[in-house]
XYZ file of C-alpha atoms in Angstrom:
510
model
C 27.314 36.748 -19.537
C 26.772 36.488 -23.114
C 26.362 33.163 -25.283
C 28.317 32.578 -28.482
C 28.010 29.715 -30.454
C 29.813 29.430 -34.107
C 29.822 26.950 -37.060
C 28.342 24.304 -34.813
C 28.108 21.183 -36.633
C 26.630 17.686 -35.523
C 25.739 14.381 -37.828
C 24.412 11.108 -36.867
C 25.398 8.821 -39.404
C 25.078 10.290 -42.710
C 22.513 12.382 -41.302
C 23.671 16.390 -40.870
C 21.369 17.504 -37.399
C 23.526 20.845 -37.625
C 25.315 22.162 -40.432
C 27.620 25.341 -39.249
C 24.887 26.711 -36.725
C 25.860 30.330 -35.290
C 23.640 32.015 -32.577
C 24.440 34.948 -30.246
C 22.578 36.024 -27.219
C 23.822 38.614 -25.144
C 22.860 39.002 -21.605
C 19.283 40.609 -20.857
C 18.283 39.161 -23.928
C 15.371 36.485 -24.417
C 16.234 34.667 -27.861
C 14.103 32.760 -29.198
C 15.245 29.693 -31.075
C 12.596 28.401 -33.733
C 12.148 25.566 -36.282
C 10.788 22.799 -37.624
C 10.746 19.492 -35.580
C 14.308 17.828 -36.826
C 15.604 21.431 -37.972
C 18.248 20.708 -34.914
C 17.159 22.590 -32.357
C 17.434 19.423 -29.948
C 20.702 18.769 -30.712
C 22.064 22.095 -30.130
C 20.400 22.443 -26.930
C 22.370 18.498 -26.101
C 25.523 19.966 -27.373
C 25.591 23.353 -25.125
C 24.452 21.035 -22.291
C 27.299 18.595 -22.496
C 24.833 15.389 -23.760
C 26.338 15.471 -27.333
C 29.890 16.292 -28.834
C 30.047 18.360 -31.485
C 31.572 17.521 -34.553
C 33.018 21.326 -35.264
C 32.597 24.852 -34.170
C 32.893 25.987 -30.766
C 30.497 27.490 -28.004
C 31.550 30.617 -26.042
C 29.953 31.249 -22.207
C 31.299 34.381 -20.998
C 34.004 34.821 -23.469
C 35.318 31.631 -22.866
C 35.391 29.108 -25.809
C 35.075 25.472 -25.524
C 35.344 22.729 -28.386
C 33.168 20.905 -26.372
C 31.495 20.418 -22.768
C 30.946 17.592 -20.433
C 27.751 17.913 -18.495
C 30.123 19.362 -15.349
C 31.160 21.442 -17.600
C 28.580 22.855 -19.265
C 26.929 23.871 -15.588
C 30.409 25.432 -14.187
C 30.497 27.365 -17.237
C 26.563 29.097 -16.153
C 24.816 27.148 -18.436
C 21.469 25.900 -17.211
C 18.850 23.868 -19.458
C 15.222 23.225 -18.013
C 13.711 20.803 -20.254
C 10.203 20.054 -21.318
C 10.408 16.759 -19.233
C 11.526 18.262 -15.638
C 14.387 16.260 -13.676
C 12.741 17.498 -10.454
C 12.603 13.980 -7.517
C 8.883 14.124 -6.348
C 9.482 12.950 -3.032
C 12.126 15.427 -2.162
C 11.346 18.490 -1.060
C 11.645 22.053 -2.660
C 14.934 22.948 -0.996
C 16.190 19.330 -0.982
C 15.725 19.463 -5.061
C 17.444 23.030 -5.508
C 20.718 21.752 -3.506
C 20.284 18.505 -5.423
C 23.934 17.150 -5.593
C 25.665 20.787 -4.185
C 24.270 20.323 -0.300
C 25.509 22.428 2.221
C 27.036 20.760 5.082
C 27.882 21.599 8.769
C 31.707 21.142 9.831
C 30.657 20.167 13.398
C 28.418 17.611 12.572
C 30.667 15.364 10.359
C 29.333 15.972 6.994
C 25.798 16.530 7.857
C 23.413 18.260 5.535
C 23.002 22.192 7.179
C 18.983 21.658 6.013
C 17.960 25.301 7.793
C 20.740 26.889 6.038
C 19.539 25.348 2.803
C 16.217 26.171 3.299
C 16.700 29.438 4.202
C 18.438 30.074 0.947
C 16.148 28.295 -0.829
C 13.431 30.999 -0.003
C 15.358 33.605 -1.140
C 15.886 32.216 -4.927
C 12.108 31.396 -4.629
C 11.388 34.461 -3.933
C 13.481 35.905 -6.848
C 11.573 34.095 -9.321
C 7.920 34.543 -7.455
C 6.962 31.450 -6.351
C 4.784 30.389 -4.293
C 5.590 27.276 -2.575
C 7.691 26.887 0.238
C 11.078 25.216 0.751
C 9.674 22.628 2.779
C 6.957 21.406 0.314
C 7.472 18.317 -1.492
C 7.653 18.770 -5.217
C 5.217 16.144 -5.923
C 2.528 18.169 -4.749
C 3.105 20.764 -6.285
C 1.249 21.781 -9.784
C 3.677 21.823 -12.882
C 4.042 25.777 -13.156
C 5.366 25.710 -9.331
C 7.638 22.718 -10.105
C 9.307 24.559 -13.101
C 10.146 27.628 -10.618
C 11.751 24.952 -8.378
C 14.101 24.289 -11.612
C 14.967 27.830 -12.258
C 15.329 28.562 -8.769
C 18.134 25.421 -8.820
C 19.663 26.930 -12.049
C 19.838 29.954 -9.932
C 21.574 28.580 -7.328
C 24.389 27.443 -9.398
C 25.138 30.702 -10.880
C 23.638 30.408 -14.592
C 24.291 33.347 -16.650
C 22.574 31.359 -19.319
C 19.283 29.951 -19.422
C 17.716 27.462 -21.807
C 13.784 27.026 -21.727
C 13.198 24.073 -24.095
C 9.249 24.017 -24.763
C 8.683 25.320 -20.824
C 4.745 25.953 -21.249
C 4.111 22.309 -22.751
C 2.471 21.338 -20.139
C 1.241 24.546 -18.081
C -2.280 25.749 -18.325
C -3.069 29.037 -19.448
C -2.387 31.180 -15.899
C 1.001 28.853 -15.188
C 2.072 29.921 -18.778
C 1.216 33.751 -18.177
C 2.967 33.592 -14.592
C 6.184 31.832 -16.087
C 6.204 34.514 -18.813
C 6.538 37.144 -16.083
C 9.758 35.361 -14.407
C 11.072 35.375 -17.977
C 10.562 39.007 -18.233
C 11.732 39.636 -14.704
C 15.337 37.522 -15.262
C 16.083 39.392 -18.486
C 16.122 42.308 -16.015
C 18.471 40.504 -14.503
C 20.812 40.205 -17.147
C 20.576 36.525 -17.687
C 20.839 35.184 -21.586
C 17.708 33.719 -22.415
C 17.533 31.113 -25.319
C 13.493 29.962 -25.373
C 12.943 27.053 -27.488
C 8.815 27.177 -28.022
C 6.286 26.254 -30.971
C 3.725 28.843 -29.680
C 4.405 31.972 -31.644
C 2.286 33.902 -29.447
C 5.283 33.586 -26.353
C 7.398 34.576 -29.595
C 5.868 37.426 -29.669
C 5.302 38.802 -25.902
C 8.958 37.669 -24.791
C 11.412 37.335 -27.501
C 13.960 40.423 -28.322
C 15.674 38.794 -31.489
C 14.794 35.146 -33.091
C 17.244 31.998 -34.928
C 15.286 30.187 -36.721
C 16.817 26.619 -37.778
C 16.218 24.766 -40.876
C 17.498 21.401 -41.861
C 20.405 21.928 -39.230
C 21.131 25.583 -40.614
C 19.943 29.067 -39.826
C 17.517 30.081 -42.171
C 16.605 33.301 -40.448
C 17.987 35.681 -38.067
C 17.116 38.732 -36.826
C 15.889 41.141 -33.921
C 12.203 40.583 -33.375
C 11.138 44.192 -34.114
C 9.356 44.424 -37.550
C 8.530 40.764 -37.647
C 4.524 39.438 -37.604
C 3.143 36.360 -37.085
C 3.149 35.482 -41.016
C 6.726 36.118 -41.245
C 7.572 33.857 -38.380
C 5.775 31.105 -39.852
C 7.210 31.301 -43.477
C 10.812 31.251 -41.533
C 9.884 28.275 -39.796
C 7.683 26.305 -42.496
C 9.820 27.681 -45.585
C 6.607 27.302 -47.690
C 3.216 29.134 -48.045
C 1.061 26.364 -47.937
C 2.362 25.180 -44.457
C 1.917 28.572 -43.609
C -1.548 28.739 -44.627
C -2.367 25.591 -42.161
C -1.286 27.659 -39.117
C -3.569 30.208 -39.377
C -6.428 31.308 -37.155
C -9.013 30.370 -39.856
C -10.836 27.108 -39.437
C -10.229 24.782 -42.143
C -13.412 23.997 -44.110
C -15.023 20.993 -43.434
C -17.992 19.387 -44.655
C -20.562 17.477 -42.199
C -19.815 13.883 -41.569
C -22.981 12.257 -41.443
C -23.701 8.068 -40.700
C -23.722 5.623 -37.743
C -21.644 6.257 -35.541
C -19.032 3.950 -34.728
C -18.002 4.835 -31.357
C -20.873 5.339 -28.729
C -20.682 5.430 -24.822
C -23.640 6.470 -22.747
C -23.859 7.624 -18.885
C -19.906 6.973 -19.238
C -18.670 7.650 -15.438
C -14.917 6.887 -14.154
C -12.336 8.197 -11.866
C -12.534 12.344 -12.157
C -15.343 12.630 -14.875
C -18.765 11.746 -15.909
C -21.349 10.869 -16.674
C -21.177 11.320 -20.231
C -22.320 10.712 -23.306
C -21.061 11.257 -26.725
C -20.559 9.420 -30.599
C -17.796 9.479 -33.234
C -19.398 8.728 -36.664
C -16.621 6.831 -39.232
C -14.809 9.491 -41.052
C -15.559 12.421 -38.415
C -12.963 13.949 -36.631
C -14.320 14.808 -32.617
C -12.789 16.984 -30.826
C -12.252 17.215 -26.814
C -11.750 20.747 -25.725
C -10.989 21.290 -21.882
C -8.169 22.621 -19.877
C -5.880 21.096 -17.785
C -7.814 18.828 -15.179
C -10.827 19.051 -17.057
C -11.124 15.370 -17.536
C -10.369 14.956 -21.002
C -7.561 12.631 -20.574
C -8.970 10.492 -17.898
C -12.329 10.078 -20.329
C -9.528 8.781 -23.737
C -7.928 6.570 -20.869
C -11.139 4.986 -19.703
C -12.659 4.501 -23.367
C -8.958 2.669 -23.672
C -9.073 0.194 -20.651
C -6.086 2.595 -19.076
C -8.538 3.439 -16.241
C -11.241 1.471 -14.496
C -14.621 2.402 -15.858
C -17.557 2.838 -13.050
C -20.457 2.921 -14.754
C -22.214 3.843 -18.561
C -21.878 1.737 -21.662
C -19.734 2.015 -24.522
C -20.491 0.293 -28.134
C -18.210 0.131 -31.098
C -20.031 -0.523 -34.243
C -22.920 -1.271 -32.379
C -21.059 -4.304 -30.270
C -21.008 -3.465 -26.339
C -17.497 -3.259 -25.298
C -15.601 -3.962 -21.964
C -12.831 -2.483 -21.894
C -11.142 -3.722 -18.750
C -7.516 -3.507 -20.360
C -5.547 -1.729 -23.297
C -5.618 -5.267 -24.837
C -9.313 -5.473 -24.652
C -9.638 -1.978 -26.603
C -7.451 -3.053 -29.025
C -9.045 -5.813 -30.124
C -12.179 -3.922 -30.292
C -10.594 -1.466 -32.956
C -9.998 1.078 -30.313
C -6.136 2.785 -30.336
C -4.873 5.699 -28.490
C -1.837 7.532 -28.893
C -1.244 9.055 -25.674
C -0.416 12.375 -24.696
C 2.808 12.099 -22.796
C 4.652 10.135 -25.768
C 8.335 9.323 -23.711
C 6.752 8.079 -20.748
C 3.843 6.356 -22.366
C 4.226 5.767 -25.983
C 7.819 6.030 -26.897
C 10.400 3.221 -26.480
C 13.563 5.487 -26.625
C 15.954 2.678 -27.273
C 14.527 0.912 -30.108
C 14.620 1.898 -33.381
C 12.473 4.055 -35.586
C 11.622 1.246 -37.643
C 10.780 -1.104 -34.217
C 8.853 1.653 -32.727
C 6.379 2.559 -35.705
C 5.772 -1.354 -36.636
C 5.491 -2.679 -33.097
C 2.252 -3.985 -33.013
C 2.580 -5.304 -36.734
C 5.991 -7.221 -35.729
C 3.594 -10.734 -34.865
C 0.839 -10.748 -37.375
C 3.828 -10.375 -39.977
C 6.199 -12.998 -38.846
C 6.301 -16.525 -40.588
C 6.846 -19.326 -38.683
C 8.056 -17.370 -35.811
C 10.424 -15.476 -37.732
C 9.929 -11.412 -38.631
C 9.442 -10.759 -41.890
C 11.700 -8.163 -42.694
C 11.132 -7.523 -46.004
C 7.453 -6.905 -45.197
C 8.123 -4.643 -42.406
C 10.868 -2.700 -44.457
C 8.280 -1.843 -47.344
C 5.578 -1.058 -44.626
C 7.824 1.190 -42.939
C 9.179 3.265 -46.263
C 5.438 3.736 -47.189
C 4.813 4.719 -43.790
C 7.691 7.095 -43.160
C 6.951 9.076 -46.754
C 3.403 9.305 -46.010
C 4.295 10.921 -42.580
C 7.235 13.180 -43.524
C 9.268 11.324 -41.616
C 12.791 13.234 -40.992
C 15.328 11.792 -41.122
C 14.060 8.942 -42.782
C 16.527 6.485 -41.155
C 14.601 3.124 -39.670
C 17.349 2.001 -37.901
C 18.074 5.503 -35.881
C 17.353 5.636 -32.442
C 13.382 7.078 -31.753
C 15.519 8.992 -28.615
C 17.647 10.815 -31.451
C 14.674 12.401 -33.349
C 13.262 15.121 -32.559
C 9.734 15.756 -30.401
C 7.531 16.086 -33.675
C 9.116 13.025 -35.592
C 8.856 11.145 -32.381
C 5.135 11.805 -32.603
C 4.862 10.684 -35.924
C 6.137 7.173 -35.033
C 3.757 6.940 -32.212
C 1.092 7.874 -34.393
C 2.732 5.525 -37.021
C 1.686 2.843 -35.447
C -2.058 3.135 -36.129
C -1.664 4.596 -39.878
C 0.314 2.518 -41.324
C -0.647 0.045 -44.083
C -1.322 -3.008 -42.317
C -3.174 -1.896 -39.568
C -6.112 0.677 -39.148
C -8.185 0.840 -35.803
C -12.002 1.488 -35.953
C -11.163 4.262 -33.320
C -8.390 5.974 -32.637
C -8.402 8.262 -29.379
C -5.660 11.430 -29.556
C -4.446 12.878 -26.537
C -2.711 16.374 -27.403
C -1.518 15.119 -30.707
C 0.818 18.255 -31.443
C 1.961 19.169 -27.723
C 5.518 20.452 -28.248
C 5.464 20.178 -32.043
C 6.301 22.751 -34.478
C 4.112 24.315 -37.300
C 5.335 22.463 -39.696
C 4.931 18.636 -38.332
C 1.556 20.163 -37.030
C 0.098 20.687 -40.123
C 1.841 17.262 -41.413
C 0.150 15.402 -38.441
C -3.397 17.204 -39.513
C -2.737 16.049 -43.070
C -1.956 11.908 -41.631
C -5.097 12.344 -39.341
C -7.585 13.865 -42.246
C -6.746 11.201 -43.992
C -7.193 8.428 -42.429
C -10.211 9.773 -41.648
C -11.452 10.696 -45.258
C -9.998 7.600 -46.820
C -10.016 4.677 -44.138
C -13.540 5.843 -42.707
C -11.545 5.872 -38.909
C -13.416 7.491 -36.534
C -11.038 10.210 -34.561
C -11.623 11.281 -30.891
C -9.192 13.591 -29.984
C -8.744 16.056 -26.785
C -6.735 19.151 -26.942
C -6.544 22.457 -24.798
C -5.238 24.388 -27.765
C -8.449 26.329 -29.151
C -6.540 26.696 -32.853
C -5.888 23.067 -33.166
C -9.366 22.375 -32.485
C -10.925 24.753 -34.720
C -7.917 23.405 -37.363
C -8.982 20.009 -36.861
C -12.099 19.084 -35.623
C -15.557 18.472 -37.253
C -17.149 19.000 -34.471
C -16.433 19.661 -30.691
C -17.217 18.727 -27.110
C -16.481 21.486 -24.617
C -15.339 19.673 -21.175
C -15.299 21.182 -18.012
C -15.282 19.477 -14.088
C -15.316 15.844 -16.138
C -18.715 17.065 -17.656
C -19.482 17.834 -21.326
C -20.574 21.802 -21.274
C -21.387 22.239 -24.149
C -20.846 21.319 -28.494
C -19.626 23.201 -31.368
C -19.660 22.600 -34.973
C -19.911 24.575 -38.617
C -19.787 27.953 -38.473
C -20.483 27.891 -34.571
C -16.951 26.544 -34.107
C -14.413 29.204 -33.162
C -11.792 29.679 -31.239
C -13.889 33.017 -29.459
C -16.473 30.346 -28.808
C -14.241 28.047 -27.543
C -13.061 30.281 -24.782
C -16.274 31.786 -24.050
C -17.451 28.272 -23.495
C -14.804 27.218 -21.438
C -14.697 29.984 -19.321
C -18.341 30.338 -18.772
C -18.368 27.188 -17.553
C -21.828 26.633 -18.174
C -23.514 24.575 -21.039
C -23.235 26.420 -24.103
C -23.688 25.118 -27.619
C -23.696 26.414 -31.333
C -23.609 25.433 -34.869
C -24.898 21.905 -35.779
C -25.428 19.910 -32.867
C -25.792 16.258 -32.812
């Protein structure tokens, strides 16, 4: 069955999230849905899944038109949405997850679940998506790629004909991403209409038959994929040549940053990594490049006091720091923007204003009362400097797109009231479009250049490392196995270093 969306509109207060959007996806097509964060992609998906009621327009699935869909009606119509944050229940088995809410029962045993029948059916569905797990495996024990296939198998169990994949590879390794791409190609041949939302243009080039780009809630480009190149896509998404340039694979010219280190770690060890030694000077941006499981996130979280340190020394501006808790790290001038903004960084029910200014509320207070005027001035300046869209301080953080949510979390540490000596960033632009990515890079660069903040960030994206870092430490197996800088800091050198798995250094090492 095909999907056809006509004239879809949705507003939040005075802000138009969707303004007359049209989208057609025939059966057997992979249709890439692209756009800047805040362009309307998430709102469109939530209208399709029944979370939001459109203000106008129709959604047609298999020839049946709906003015709005409830979540139950969306599923019954054949729509399945696999969100970036998976909905699997980790303690349950694969088969129990697939048939959750639609359990097969035995009439002869007063409604008891027929586990054997479910497991047999689950095995067939898992084979259909080429999953390597068993129906009896506990989902919590599976790697992320297999969990995603369990979600797709669950969708197929409900006879889904329209499959929406929202940033499906954001938390996957390179190998898992490649395997998922093969599954998507298989599902296309099985006749599903697939809406594929991604910020990775390499995935669009490999998988998409057609592409629709949203900008400011409207369709700014719609065409078959044939004949489009990378630059065409970037310019359609960003809308400006300047942003397009920021998404190129050429390294951004940088001067070498010298000076005394603000952050020093000697023989640092913790669960899953070490010993590690590193230093970051004031105004320097240092990348930690490694694959999922390399230990880069554990290292950042240990520096921030979220994980226990088992050995080694950490110094901030020459002072020895013992950060047993995040509060200790913050007091020492170390702040962390976590990789999972939804689970670890964002208060979804609070307003954009409160999310961005959370650490400043108490210091700005006067006689125990919040200083709304001072907070408002700081927020307005911050929102403009980070390119927050929409500029709506009272809007709940949950109503913003992923890229703008990331800006809110980052904004806690880059506002005019409070700036840390050391900023730790874990996957700073994961699930962020090229436009917001460029804006975040500009914010981080300004923070380092104008305020002298030492920035240490972890990323599994070599393009991001080349675009942002002055210097890069390559991490594998919990150890620093190489250092790259200057002309030697290229995507090719990064990939070589990480896959060789041996000590590797080029350029100006320190």
